[in-house]
Tab-separated table of N, CA and C in Angstrom:
chain	number	residue	atom	x	y	z
D	296	MET	N	12.324	45.224	-38.447
D	296	MET	CA	10.868	45.571	-39.384
D	296	MET	C	11.383	46.748	-40.070
D	297	SER	N	11.751	45.763	-41.400
D	297	SER	CA	12.029	47.061	-42.643
D	297	SER	C	10.778	48.012	-42.769
D	298	SER	N	11.552	49.267	-43.587
D	298	SER	CA	10.294	50.489	-43.757
D	298	SER	C	9.999	49.855	-45.409
D	299	GLU	N	9.669	49.029	-45.229
D	299	GLU	CA	8.804	48.837	-46.883
D	299	GLU	C	7.454	47.804	-45.233
D	300	ARG	N	8.242	46.966	-45.500
D	300	ARG	CA	7.397	46.152	-43.826
D	300	ARG	C	6.249	47.190	-43.069
D	301	ALA	N	7.248	48.581	-42.416
D	301	ALA	CA	6.118	48.937	-42.017
D	301	ALA	C	6.003	49.793	-42.718
D	302	GLU	N	5.827	50.523	-43.273
D	302	GLU	CA	4.871	51.229	-44.330
D	302	GLU	C	3.357	50.550	-45.002
D	303	LEU	N	3.692	49.353	-45.006
D	303	LEU	CA	2.121	48.080	-45.360
D	303	LEU	C	1.206	48.383	-44.107
D	304	VAL	N	2.604	47.805	-43.512
D	304	VAL	CA	1.071	47.869	-41.875
D	304	VAL	C	0.741	48.781	-41.837
D	305	GLU	N	1.262	50.563	-41.959
D	305	GLU	CA	1.365	51.390	-42.280
D	305	GLU	C	-0.735	51.814	-42.685
D	306	ARG	N	0.170	50.875	-43.958
D	306	ARG	CA	-1.136	51.557	-45.129
D	306	ARG	C	-2.304	50.370	-44.435
D	307	ILE	N	-1.943	49.423	-43.973
D	307	ILE	CA	-2.956	48.352	-42.842
D	307	ILE	C	-3.714	49.423	-42.634
D	308	LEU	N	-3.200	49.933	-41.213
D	308	LEU	CA	-3.935	50.677	-40.596
D	308	LEU	C	-5.019	51.288	-41.207
D	309	GLY	N	-3.989	52.328	-41.981
D	309	GLY	CA	-5.403	53.535	-42.428
D	309	GLY	C	-5.923	52.660	-43.157
D	310	GLY	N	-6.181	51.743	-44.073
D	310	GLY	CA	-6.917	51.176	-44.925
D	310	GLY	C	-8.485	50.693	-43.447
D	311	SER	N	-7.408	50.246	-42.881
D	311	SER	CA	-8.857	49.394	-41.754
D	311	SER	C	-9.533	50.351	-40.813
D	312	ARG	N	-9.128	51.895	-40.629
D	312	ARG	CA	-9.615	53.177	-39.747
D	312	ARG	C	-10.426	53.487	-41.103
D	313	ALA	N	-10.299	53.332	-42.062
D	313	ALA	CA	-11.366	54.043	-43.336
D	313	ALA	C	-12.706	53.240	-43.610
D	314	LEU	N	-11.698	51.821	-43.444
D	314	LEU	CA	-13.174	50.763	-43.827
D	314	LEU	C	-14.027	51.236	-42.352
D	315	SER	N	-13.658	51.500	-41.601
D	315	SER	CA	-14.223	50.902	-40.372
D	315	SER	C	-15.453	52.066	-40.145
D	316	THR	N	-14.711	53.293	-40.435
D	316	THR	CA	-15.627	54.547	-40.474
D	316	THR	C	-16.163	54.602	-42.119
D	317	GLU	N	-16.619	53.698	-42.598
D	317	GLU	CA	-17.475	54.007	-43.894
D	317	GLU	C	-18.358	52.959	-43.233
D	318	THR	N	-18.026	51.425	-42.060
D	318	THR	CA	-19.023	50.920	-42.031
D	318	THR	C	-19.511	50.802	-40.640
D	319	VAL	N	-19.031	51.919	-40.241
D	319	VAL	CA	-19.915	52.705	-38.832
D	319	VAL	C	-21.074	53.471	-39.776
D	320	MET	N	-20.973	54.504	-40.995
D	320	MET	CA	-21.322	55.231	-41.677
D	320	MET	C	-22.478	54.354	-42.176
D	321	PHE	N	-22.076	53.208	-42.817
D	321	PHE	CA	-23.334	52.542	-43.066
D	321	PHE	C	-23.800	52.318	-42.729
D	322	HIS	N	-23.836	51.531	-40.906
D	322	HIS	CA	-24.676	50.743	-40.400
D	322	HIS	C	-25.757	51.873	-39.543
D	323	THR	N	-25.236	53.220	-39.555
D	323	THR	CA	-26.229	54.250	-39.110
D	323	THR	C	-27.390	54.235	-40.285
D	324	ALA	N	-27.115	54.073	-41.934
D	324	ALA	CA	-27.983	54.953	-42.640
D	324	ALA	C	-28.677	53.482	-42.001
D	325	ILE	N	-28.653	52.552	-41.787
D	325	ILE	CA	-29.636	51.577	-41.979
D	325	ILE	C	-30.216	51.131	-40.742
D	326	ALA	N	-29.374	51.948	-39.515
D	326	ALA	CA	-30.171	51.805	-38.077
D	326	ALA	C	-31.206	53.263	-38.263
D	327	GLU	N	-30.659	53.979	-38.712
D	327	GLU	CA	-31.678	55.457	-38.984
D	327	GLU	C	-32.855	55.076	-39.442
D	328	GLN	N	-33.248	53.659	-41.100
D	328	GLN	CA	-34.032	53.405	-41.365
D	328	GLN	C	-34.844	52.871	-40.479
D	329	GLY	N	-34.404	52.011	-39.720
D	329	GLY	CA	-35.230	51.780	-38.731
D	329	GLY	C	-35.486	52.165	-37.337
D	330	GLY	N	-35.255	52.780	-36.874
D	330	GLY	CA	-35.517	54.204	-36.387
D	330	GLY	C	-34.618	53.732	-34.955
D	331	LEU	N	-33.256	52.824	-34.799
D	331	LEU	CA	-32.385	52.165	-34.038
D	331	LEU	C	-30.810	53.338	-33.924
D	332	SER	N	-30.250	53.364	-32.939
D	332	SER	CA	-29.207	53.835	-32.667
D	332	SER	C	-28.507	52.675	-33.125
D	333	VAL	N	-27.062	52.730	-33.848
D	333	VAL	CA	-26.197	52.331	-34.317
D	333	VAL	C	-26.050	50.743	-33.351
D	334	VAL	N	-26.198	51.239	-32.056
D	334	VAL	CA	-25.549	49.841	-31.239
D	334	VAL	C	-26.754	48.885	-30.982
D	335	GLU	N	-27.998	49.659	-30.939
D	335	GLU	CA	-29.503	48.527	-31.243
D	335	GLU	C	-29.119	47.640	-31.886
D	336	SER	N	-29.084	48.549	-33.507
D	336	SER	CA	-28.989	48.354	-34.151
D	336	SER	C	-28.111	46.867	-34.230
D	337	LYS	N	-26.489	46.812	-34.367
D	337	LYS	CA	-25.578	45.826	-34.527
D	337	LYS	C	-26.086	45.072	-33.089
D	338	VAL	N	-26.609	45.135	-31.973
D	338	VAL	CA	-27.223	43.901	-31.411
D	338	VAL	C	-28.404	43.370	-31.907
D	339	ALA	N	-29.612	43.897	-32.416
D	339	ALA	CA	-30.246	43.129	-33.047
D	339	ALA	C	-29.370	42.304	-34.011
D	340	ASP	N	-28.225	42.592	-34.358
D	340	ASP	CA	-27.909	41.394	-36.163
D	340	ASP	C	-27.024	40.866	-34.692
D	341	TYR	N	-26.453	40.534	-33.474
D	341	TYR	CA	-26.018	39.352	-32.847
D	341	TYR	C	-26.861	38.419	-32.612
D	342	LEU	N	-28.285	38.795	-32.539
D	342	LEU	CA	-29.516	38.087	-32.093
D	342	LEU	C	-29.882	37.612	-33.767
D	343	ALA	N	-29.517	38.117	-34.955
D	343	ALA	CA	-30.499	37.689	-36.217
D	343	ALA	C	-29.114	36.510	-36.631
D	344	ARG	N	-27.469	36.871	-36.444
D	344	ARG	CA	-26.126	35.794	-36.334
D	344	ARG	C	-26.855	34.721	-35.920
D	345	PHE	N	-27.127	35.165	-34.002
D	345	PHE	CA	-26.419	33.860	-33.550
D	345	PHE	C	-27.710	33.727	-32.897
D	346	GLY	N	-28.809	33.677	-33.094
D	346	GLY	CA	-30.403	33.228	-32.914
D	346	GLY	C	-30.541	33.956	-31.250
D	347	PRO	N	-31.133	33.406	-30.068
D	347	PRO	CA	-32.200	33.938	-29.369
D	347	PRO	C	-31.151	33.838	-28.650
D	348	GLN	N	-30.692	34.693	-27.646
D	348	GLN	CA	-29.361	34.938	-26.487
D	348	GLN	C	-30.204	35.259	-25.307
D	349	THR	N	-29.122	35.276	-23.940
D	349	THR	CA	-29.649	35.395	-22.978
D	349	THR	C	-28.774	36.873	-22.756
D	350	PRO	N	-29.797	37.995	-22.019
D	350	PRO	CA	-28.926	39.019	-21.522
D	350	PRO	C	-26.958	38.969	-21.249
D	351	LYS	N	-27.382	38.305	-20.535
D	351	LYS	CA	-25.585	37.996	-20.156
D	351	LYS	C	-24.912	37.053	-21.871
D	352	ALA	N	-25.442	36.418	-21.846
D	352	ALA	CA	-24.454	36.021	-23.596
D	352	ALA	C	-24.653	37.466	-24.562
D	353	LEU	N	-25.173	38.231	-24.127
D	353	LEU	CA	-25.236	39.226	-25.319
D	353	LEU	C	-24.194	40.458	-24.621
D	354	SER	N	-24.064	40.089	-23.564
D	354	SER	CA	-23.291	41.199	-23.142
D	354	SER	C	-21.753	40.409	-23.147
D	355	GLN	N	-21.489	39.343	-23.352
D	355	GLN	CA	-20.454	38.971	-23.483
D	355	GLN	C	-20.230	38.987	-25.166
D	356	LEU	N	-21.323	38.628	-26.178
D	356	LEU	CA	-20.788	38.970	-27.249
D	356	LEU	C	-20.273	39.996	-27.444
D	357	SER	N	-21.039	41.410	-27.233
D	357	SER	CA	-21.226	42.715	-27.569
D	357	SER	C	-19.311	43.273	-26.900
D	358	GLY	N	-19.574	43.154	-25.942
D	358	GLY	CA	-18.657	43.147	-24.435
D	358	GLY	C	-18.918	44.629	-23.727
D	359	LEU	N	-20.310	44.400	-24.006
D	359	LEU	CA	-20.684	45.856	-23.685
D	359	LEU	C	-21.043	45.626	-21.700
D	360	ALA	N	-21.329	46.536	-20.956
D	360	ALA	CA	-21.462	46.018	-19.605
D	360	ALA	C	-22.951	45.559	-19.537
D	361	PRO	N	-22.798	44.866	-18.373
D	361	PRO	CA	-24.059	44.069	-18.562
D	361	PRO	C	-25.716	45.196	-18.163
D	362	ALA	N	-24.892	46.310	-17.419
D	362	ALA	CA	-26.420	47.136	-16.965
D	362	ALA	C	-26.435	48.243	-18.238
D	363	SER	N	-25.553	48.389	-19.333
D	363	SER	CA	-25.911	49.284	-20.671
D	363	SER	C	-26.889	48.024	-21.720
D	364	ILE	N	-26.835	46.297	-21.500
D	364	ILE	CA	-27.281	45.754	-22.073
D	364	ILE	C	-29.071	45.697	-22.065
D	365	THR	N	-28.094	45.525	-20.554
D	365	THR	CA	-30.496	45.879	-20.133
D	365	THR	C	-31.072	46.984	-20.075
D	366	ALA	N	-30.491	47.696	-20.224
D	366	ALA	CA	-30.972	49.099	-21.137
D	366	ALA	C	-31.792	49.324	-22.136
D	367	LEU	N	-30.491	48.486	-23.033
D	367	LEU	CA	-30.388	48.117	-24.789
D	367	LEU	C	-31.857	47.327	-24.885
D	368	ILE	N	-32.072	46.220	-24.356
D	368	ILE	CA	-32.886	45.804	-23.926
D	368	ILE	C	-34.433	46.313	-23.959
D	369	ASP	N	-34.762	47.098	-23.059
D	369	ASP	CA	-35.646	47.319	-22.774
D	369	ASP	C	-36.019	48.561	-24.154
D	370	ARG	N	-34.852	48.748	-24.047
D	370	ARG	CA	-35.388	49.825	-25.440
D	370	ARG	C	-35.869	49.417	-26.695
D	371	LEU	N	-35.220	47.892	-27.057
D	371	LEU	CA	-35.789	47.006	-28.316
D	371	LEU	C	-37.074	46.622	-28.436
D	372	VAL	N	-36.467	46.044	-26.810
D	372	VAL	CA	-38.585	45.508	-27.409
D	372	VAL	C	-39.790	46.732	-27.385
D	373	GLY	N	-39.258	48.103	-26.415
D	373	GLY	CA	-40.357	48.724	-26.368
D	373	GLY	C	-40.715	49.666	-28.524
D	374	LYS	N	-39.409	49.253	-29.149
D	374	LYS	CA	-39.822	49.506	-30.586
D	374	LYS	C	-40.096	47.883	-31.659
D	375	GLY	N	-40.440	47.232	-30.532
D	375	GLY	CA	-40.917	46.256	-31.454
D	375	GLY	C	-39.896	44.920	-31.925
D	376	VAL	N	-38.669	45.630	-31.562
D	376	VAL	CA	-37.545	44.732	-32.277
D	376	VAL	C	-37.125	43.525	-31.916
D	377	VAL	N	-37.312	43.454	-30.807
D	377	VAL	CA	-37.556	41.959	-30.198
D	377	VAL	C	-38.012	41.291	-29.230
D	378	ALA	N	-37.859	40.805	-28.910
D	378	ALA	CA	-38.824	40.232	-27.352
D	378	ALA	C	-38.275	39.344	-26.300
D	379	ARG	N	-38.478	39.246	-24.998
D	379	ARG	CA	-38.093	38.526	-24.379
D	379	ARG	C	-38.835	37.192	-24.094
D	380	LYS	N	-38.832	36.337	-24.202
D	380	LYS	CA	-39.126	34.921	-23.781
D	380	LYS	C	-38.522	34.456	-22.943
D	381	PRO	N	-39.133	33.181	-21.886
D	381	PRO	CA	-39.229	32.505	-21.589
D	381	PRO	C	-37.812	31.440	-21.799
D	382	HIS	N	-36.832	31.391	-21.360
D	382	HIS	CA	-35.600	30.315	-21.409
D	382	HIS	C	-36.165	28.635	-20.971
D	383	PRO	N	-35.887	27.794	-22.124
D	383	PRO	CA	-36.836	26.895	-21.667
D	383	PRO	C	-35.870	25.266	-21.428
D	384	GLU	N	-35.214	26.111	-20.826
D	384	GLU	CA	-34.566	24.965	-19.898
D	384	GLU	C	-34.085	25.557	-18.545
D	385	ASP	N	-34.465	26.522	-18.123
D	385	ASP	CA	-34.094	27.637	-16.970
D	385	ASP	C	-35.237	29.035	-17.015
D	386	ARG	N	-35.799	28.645	-15.977
D	386	ARG	CA	-37.055	29.031	-15.948
D	386	ARG	C	-36.965	30.499	-15.520
D	387	ARG	N	-35.483	30.727	-14.790
D	387	ARG	CA	-35.468	32.140	-14.269
D	387	ARG	C	-34.445	32.994	-15.095
D	388	LYS	N	-34.153	32.535	-16.188
D	388	LYS	CA	-33.803	33.410	-17.744
D	388	LYS	C	-34.835	33.423	-18.759
D	389	VAL	N	-34.457	34.610	-18.898
D	389	VAL	CA	-35.336	34.575	-20.290
D	389	VAL	C	-34.107	34.475	-21.504
D	390	LEU	N	-34.734	34.531	-22.655
D	390	LEU	CA	-34.089	34.652	-24.295
D	390	LEU	C	-34.511	36.097	-24.482
D	391	ILE	N	-33.278	36.488	-25.366
D	391	ILE	CA	-33.786	37.941	-25.763
D	391	ILE	C	-34.213	37.207	-27.644
D	392	GLU	N	-35.290	37.498	-28.324
D	392	GLU	CA	-34.991	37.072	-29.734
D	392	GLU	C	-35.477	37.867	-30.728
D	393	ILE	N	-35.360	38.633	-31.896
D	393	ILE	CA	-35.489	39.005	-32.663
D	393	ILE	C	-36.720	39.145	-33.488
D	394	ASP	N	-37.449	39.913	-33.720
D	394	ASP	CA	-38.890	40.131	-34.314
D	394	ASP	C	-38.244	39.985	-36.054
D	395	ALA	N	-38.738	38.134	-36.188
D	395	ALA	CA	-38.615	38.032	-38.229
D	395	ALA	C	-38.255	39.049	-39.307
D	396	GLY	N	-39.947	40.087	-38.859
D	396	GLY	CA	-40.202	40.475	-39.786
D	396	GLY	C	-39.332	42.330	-39.548
D	397	MET	N	-38.631	41.753	-38.777
D	397	MET	CA	-37.530	43.345	-38.759
D	397	MET	C	-36.898	42.472	-39.490
D	398	MET	N	-36.404	41.505	-39.623
D	398	MET	CA	-35.344	41.424	-40.441
D	398	MET	C	-34.910	41.480	-41.923
D	399	ALA	N	-36.721	40.734	-42.045
D	399	ALA	CA	-37.077	40.791	-43.353
D	399	ALA	C	-37.009	42.470	-44.098
D	400	ALA	N	-37.660	43.060	-43.521
D	400	ALA	CA	-37.704	44.983	-43.771
D	400	ALA	C	-36.751	45.307	-44.493
D	401	ALA	N	-35.502	44.808	-43.788
D	401	ALA	CA	-33.620	45.157	-43.136
D	401	ALA	C	-33.247	44.668	-44.168
D	402	ALA	N	-33.209	43.843	-45.086
D	402	ALA	CA	-32.604	42.840	-45.869
D	402	ALA	C	-32.391	43.833	-47.239
D	403	PRO	N	-33.544	43.870	-47.976
D	403	PRO	CA	-32.896	44.567	-49.245
D	403	PRO	C	-31.792	45.473	-49.122
D	404	MET	N	-31.436	46.565	-47.875
D	404	MET	CA	-30.644	47.170	-48.242
D	404	MET	C	-29.394	47.124	-47.790
D	405	TRP	N	-29.395	45.627	-47.890
D	405	TRP	CA	-28.072	44.885	-47.762
D	405	TRP	C	-27.809	44.018	-49.341
D	406	ASP	N	-28.632	44.462	-49.538
D	406	ASP	CA	-28.231	43.921	-51.020
D	406	ASP	C	-27.233	44.798	-52.431
D	407	HIS	N	-27.298	45.695	-52.468
D	407	HIS	CA	-26.150	46.296	-53.328
D	407	HIS	C	-24.882	45.715	-52.626
D	408	LEU	N	-24.138	45.964	-50.965
D	408	LEU	CA	-23.577	45.640	-50.178
D	408	LEU	C	-22.892	44.059	-51.067
D	409	VAL	N	-23.430	43.575	-50.429
D	409	VAL	CA	-23.551	41.894	-50.448
D	409	VAL	C	-23.101	41.622	-51.496
D	410	LYS	N	-24.026	42.054	-52.876
D	410	LYS	CA	-23.570	41.404	-54.273
D	410	LYS	C	-22.456	42.143	-54.688
D	411	SER	N	-21.566	43.528	-54.495
D	411	SER	CA	-20.932	44.330	-54.720
D	411	SER	C	-19.564	43.656	-53.598
D	412	VAL	N	-19.614	43.625	-52.684
D	412	VAL	CA	-18.570	42.446	-52.231
D	412	VAL	C	-18.216	40.990	-52.637
D	413	ARG	N	-18.719	40.028	-52.710
D	413	ARG	CA	-19.190	38.930	-53.633
D	413	ARG	C	-18.485	39.532	-55.338
D	414	GLU	N	-18.781	40.518	-55.756
D	414	GLU	CA	-17.659	40.615	-56.843
D	414	GLU	C	-16.458	41.088	-57.096
D	415	ALA	N	-16.279	41.562	-55.719
D	415	ALA	CA	-14.910	42.290	-55.397
D	415	ALA	C	-14.155	40.871	-55.585
D	416	CYS	N	-15.061	40.074	-54.679
D	416	CYS	CA	-14.378	38.650	-54.150
D	416	CYS	C	-13.717	37.383	-55.363
D	417	GLU	N	-14.266	37.976	-56.235
D	417	GLU	CA	-13.984	37.420	-57.948
D	417	GLU	C	-12.612	37.697	-57.816
D	418	ARG	N	-12.051	38.903	-57.935
D	418	ARG	CA	-11.077	39.859	-58.147
D	418	ARG	C	-9.349	38.898	-57.770
D	419	TYR	N	-10.033	37.690	-56.543
D	419	TYR	CA	-8.599	37.065	-55.228
D	419	TYR	C	-8.979	36.005	-55.964
D	420	THR	N	-7.628	35.550	-54.947
D	420	THR	CA	-7.188	33.830	-55.460
D	420	THR	C	-8.095	33.024	-54.381
D	421	GLU	N	-7.482	31.865	-54.426
D	421	GLU	CA	-8.206	31.634	-52.916
D	421	GLU	C	-7.552	31.402	-52.128
D	422	GLY	N	-6.254	31.727	-52.122
D	422	GLY	CA	-5.121	31.876	-51.422
D	422	GLY	C	-5.710	32.741	-50.966
D	423	GLU	N	-5.388	33.902	-51.154
D	423	GLU	CA	-5.804	35.262	-50.895
D	423	GLU	C	-7.014	35.676	-49.829
D	424	LEU	N	-8.239	34.590	-50.470
D	424	LEU	CA	-9.122	35.395	-49.775
D	424	LEU	C	-8.881	34.760	-48.644
D	425	GLU	N	-8.100	33.608	-48.516
D	425	GLU	CA	-8.300	32.400	-46.494
D	425	GLU	C	-7.001	33.772	-45.979
D	426	THR	N	-5.771	34.502	-47.014
D	426	THR	CA	-5.446	35.138	-46.212
D	426	THR	C	-6.256	36.547	-45.573
D	427	VAL	N	-7.335	37.107	-46.398
D	427	VAL	CA	-8.307	38.365	-46.020
D	427	VAL	C	-9.089	37.245	-44.874
D	428	LEU	N	-9.933	35.965	-44.935
D	428	LEU	CA	-10.257	35.949	-43.916
D	428	LEU	C	-9.920	35.326	-42.471
D	429	ARG	N	-7.978	35.220	-42.725
D	429	ARG	CA	-7.638	35.234	-41.270
D	429	ARG	C	-7.375	36.100	-40.709
D	430	PHE	N	-6.955	37.654	-42.081
D	430	PHE	CA	-6.719	39.086	-40.972
D	430	PHE	C	-8.260	39.463	-40.626
D	431	LEU	N	-9.067	38.996	-41.070
D	431	LEU	CA	-10.580	39.899	-40.464
D	431	LEU	C	-10.791	39.098	-39.325
D	432	ALA	N	-10.451	37.656	-38.863
D	432	ALA	CA	-10.318	37.050	-37.690
D	432	ALA	C	-9.856	37.552	-36.521
D	433	ASP	N	-8.866	37.405	-37.283
D	433	ASP	CA	-7.627	38.472	-35.972
D	433	ASP	C	-8.283	39.836	-35.327
D	434	VAL	N	-8.910	40.459	-36.256
D	434	VAL	CA	-8.960	42.236	-36.366
D	434	VAL	C	-9.768	42.248	-35.572
D	435	THR	N	-10.889	41.184	-36.235
D	435	THR	CA	-12.100	41.060	-35.280
D	435	THR	C	-11.646	40.726	-33.239
D	436	ALA	N	-11.403	39.736	-33.505
D	436	ALA	CA	-10.896	39.748	-32.414
D	436	ALA	C	-10.242	40.190	-31.326
D	437	ILE	N	-9.369	41.377	-31.936
D	437	ILE	CA	-8.881	42.339	-31.828
D	437	ILE	C	-9.864	43.661	-30.917
D	438	THR	N	-10.055	43.548	-32.131
D	438	THR	CA	-11.323	44.826	-32.038
D	438	THR	C	-12.257	44.338	-30.645
D	439	HIS	N	-12.754	43.681	-30.807
D	439	HIS	CA	-13.825	42.258	-29.469
D	439	HIS	C	-13.173	42.933	-28.156
D	440	GLU	N	-11.685	42.173	-27.871
D	440	GLU	CA	-10.717	42.753	-26.832
D	440	GLU	C	-10.885	44.049	-26.166
D	441	SER	N	-10.487	44.848	-27.595
D	441	SER	CA	-9.897	46.549	-26.840
D	441	SER	C	-11.144	46.164	-26.714
D	442	THR	N	-12.562	46.641	-27.282
D	442	THR	CA	-14.314	46.905	-26.551
D	442	THR	C	-14.040	46.794	-25.477
D	443	GLU	N	-13.669	45.251	-24.612
D	443	GLU	CA	-13.777	45.080	-23.448
D	443	GLU	C	-13.274	45.292	-22.668
D	444	MET	N	-11.935	45.678	-23.000
D	444	MET	CA	-10.958	46.607	-21.813
D	444	MET	C	-11.370	48.027	-21.734
D	445	ILE	N	-11.996	48.298	-23.006
D	445	ILE	CA	-12.521	50.170	-22.442
D	445	ILE	C	-13.793	50.204	-21.794
D	446	THR	N	-15.004	49.079	-21.916
D	446	THR	CA	-16.223	49.000	-21.131
D	446	THR	C	-15.733	48.095	-19.643
D	447	HIS	N	-14.917	47.319	-19.289
D	447	HIS	CA	-14.360	46.956	-18.229
D	447	HIS	C	-13.579	47.743	-17.667
D	448	GLY	N	-12.983	48.833	-17.732
D	448	GLY	CA	-11.832	49.706	-17.180
D	448	GLY	C	-10.430	49.028	-17.167
D	449	ASN	N	-10.224	48.150	-18.288
D	449	ASN	CA	-9.211	47.464	-18.340
D	449	ASN	C	-7.900	47.747	-19.613
D	450	ARG	N	-7.519	49.084	-19.485
D	450	ARG	CA	-6.825	49.922	-20.732
D	450	ARG	C	-5.810	50.117	-19.898
């Protein structure tokens, strides 16, 4: 690897770290507004993005241990953020469903970020945006895999 390429990779790692920190702080601020922890908020986000899920599916989506997800669901139910609903196809299972009112209440907190990211995207060509999308998909998968490795002890 050339020294120029190595420097670019180091800058990407540093930029990714900075983005990760700012993202955690942003999500912490949003979560606190709703009386949630960051993890509770992000599990609620899985439900908002993917619809009702079984606890097992939430464990797989998040990479968190099943026992952790069960305790987290209990907290979210207690806070009125989600509800347990009977599974329509298997009465032994339950689906966890987010409260639509909670989603609507949180939406305005995203307005500035979404608007600003859309504006930032205007400065890039379609080809550059495709590259960013590939990078985001790769890094998201690597991060999820890393979470599972830590959670399930496969370091």
